[in-house]
XYZ file of C-alpha atoms in Angstrom:
146
model
C -2.117 -13.214 -15.182
C -0.882 -11.008 -17.980
C -2.110 -7.664 -16.741
C -2.996 -6.280 -13.323
C -5.792 -3.861 -12.431
C -3.733 -1.554 -10.258
C -4.741 0.725 -7.398
C -2.382 3.135 -5.683
C -2.819 3.703 -1.967
C -1.195 6.942 -0.876
C -1.183 7.842 2.787
C 0.249 10.445 5.142
C -0.557 10.389 8.848
C -0.316 14.135 9.323
C -1.096 17.010 7.010
C 2.397 18.413 7.662
C 4.005 15.105 6.666
C 1.892 15.056 3.525
C 2.939 18.497 2.388
C 6.533 19.659 2.795
C 8.168 18.322 5.959
C 9.077 14.996 4.362
C 9.714 15.566 0.638
C 9.933 11.828 -0.100
C 6.680 11.166 1.722
C 4.479 13.902 0.329
C 1.224 12.932 -1.318
C 2.454 14.317 -4.637
C 5.822 12.547 -4.438
C 4.295 9.196 -3.492
C 1.921 9.340 -6.441
C 4.684 10.333 -8.880
C 6.939 7.479 -7.748
C 4.157 4.894 -7.973
C 3.035 6.054 -11.420
C 6.648 5.985 -12.597
C 7.017 2.385 -11.368
C 3.965 1.336 -13.387
C 5.423 3.005 -16.486
C 8.764 1.232 -15.996
C 7.123 -2.170 -15.484
C 4.873 -1.686 -18.515
C 7.928 -0.975 -20.684
C 9.349 -4.382 -19.763
C 6.077 -6.250 -20.375
C 2.333 -5.853 -20.104
C 2.276 -5.253 -16.351
C -1.043 -3.548 -15.820
C -3.376 -0.604 -15.948
C -3.905 1.993 -13.243
C -7.610 1.857 -12.388
C -7.807 3.805 -9.103
C -5.898 6.122 -6.781
C -6.831 6.280 -3.091
C -5.370 9.211 -1.134
C -5.565 9.398 2.655
C -4.177 12.561 4.240
C -3.998 13.325 7.940
C -5.181 9.987 9.395
C -2.997 7.564 11.339
C -2.367 4.015 10.087
C -2.878 2.718 13.648
C -6.218 1.184 12.613
C -8.366 0.639 9.519
C -10.816 3.454 10.284
C -9.804 5.374 7.154
C -12.369 6.135 4.425
C -10.025 5.701 1.453
C -8.616 2.449 2.825
C -12.160 1.143 3.205
C -12.905 2.159 -0.410
C -9.766 0.299 -1.520
C -10.783 -2.846 0.365
C -14.265 -2.735 -1.213
C -12.682 -2.345 -4.669
C -10.635 -5.491 -3.993
C -13.732 -7.376 -2.807
C -15.631 -6.275 -5.929
C -12.839 -7.481 -8.231
C -12.099 -3.969 -9.493
C -8.472 -4.190 -8.275
C -6.028 -7.118 -8.145
C -2.776 -5.245 -7.454
C -2.182 -2.584 -4.799
C 0.940 -0.460 -4.900
C 2.308 1.610 -2.004
C 5.557 3.491 -1.516
C 6.155 1.679 1.773
C 4.368 -1.091 3.609
C 3.544 0.973 6.704
C 1.300 3.224 4.585
C -1.275 0.420 4.729
C -1.079 -0.527 8.401
C 1.001 -0.300 11.546
C -1.034 -2.903 13.407
C -0.235 -6.576 12.891
C -3.766 -7.822 13.582
C -5.307 -5.315 11.139
C -2.664 -6.104 8.569
C -3.197 -9.866 8.862
C -6.933 -9.381 8.350
C -6.305 -7.136 5.341
C -3.829 -9.590 3.880
C -6.348 -12.440 4.167
C -8.812 -10.298 2.195
C -6.121 -9.610 -0.429
C -5.286 -13.307 -0.752
C -8.931 -14.347 -0.813
C -9.485 -12.105 -3.820
C -6.156 -12.905 -5.521
C -4.872 -9.364 -5.019
C -1.107 -8.778 -4.878
C 0.824 -5.980 -3.185
C 3.952 -4.135 -4.228
C 5.863 -1.875 -1.848
C 8.567 0.274 -3.419
C 10.685 1.018 -0.342
C 10.930 -2.547 0.883
C 11.194 -3.773 -2.704
C 8.830 -6.692 -2.457
C 6.134 -8.091 -4.672
C 3.687 -10.518 -3.056
C 2.992 -12.256 -6.319
C 6.118 -14.263 -5.332
C 6.607 -16.551 -2.287
C 9.646 -14.573 -1.093
C 7.681 -11.349 -1.386
C 4.887 -12.674 0.811
C 7.387 -13.775 3.459
C 8.948 -10.295 3.475
C 5.507 -8.766 3.807
C 4.908 -10.376 7.202
C 8.375 -9.383 8.401
C 7.703 -5.767 7.444
C 4.277 -5.809 9.139
C 5.918 -6.871 12.405
C 8.511 -4.094 12.105
C 5.853 -1.453 11.369
C 3.902 -2.435 14.479
C 7.098 -2.395 16.560
C 7.970 1.089 15.295
C 4.486 2.392 16.100
C 4.708 1.046 19.657
C 8.103 2.705 20.150
C 6.777 6.050 18.926
C 3.619 5.928 21.041
């Protein structure tokens, strides 16, 4: 595929986290970093076009009951998006079962995932392997915190 239809998923669990308490994790900072990554990749080759930005602020990633996440999943199902970019994997999910279900939907619709922090790209076999490792770690971290 020469060019992706890219969606950004930006998420902060608490309003405080999304504003100033965590400068790297703010809504604004996440979006800037993701947009910059698209620009960099497009300089190297025809990577893709940003078609949607989904912003979730103040809802936990413990489950999939998040309106913007549901909109993103529908966009994937409808073929509007075939690449999702996040700043870190745990922005999508901190529950292994939910993540596995989401990932099956991604794969079923030939949608890839890029996470900046973990530096993986699921359009490669190694990237997909890393994805499952990170999902397990995110769930472990959530259980420790709760």
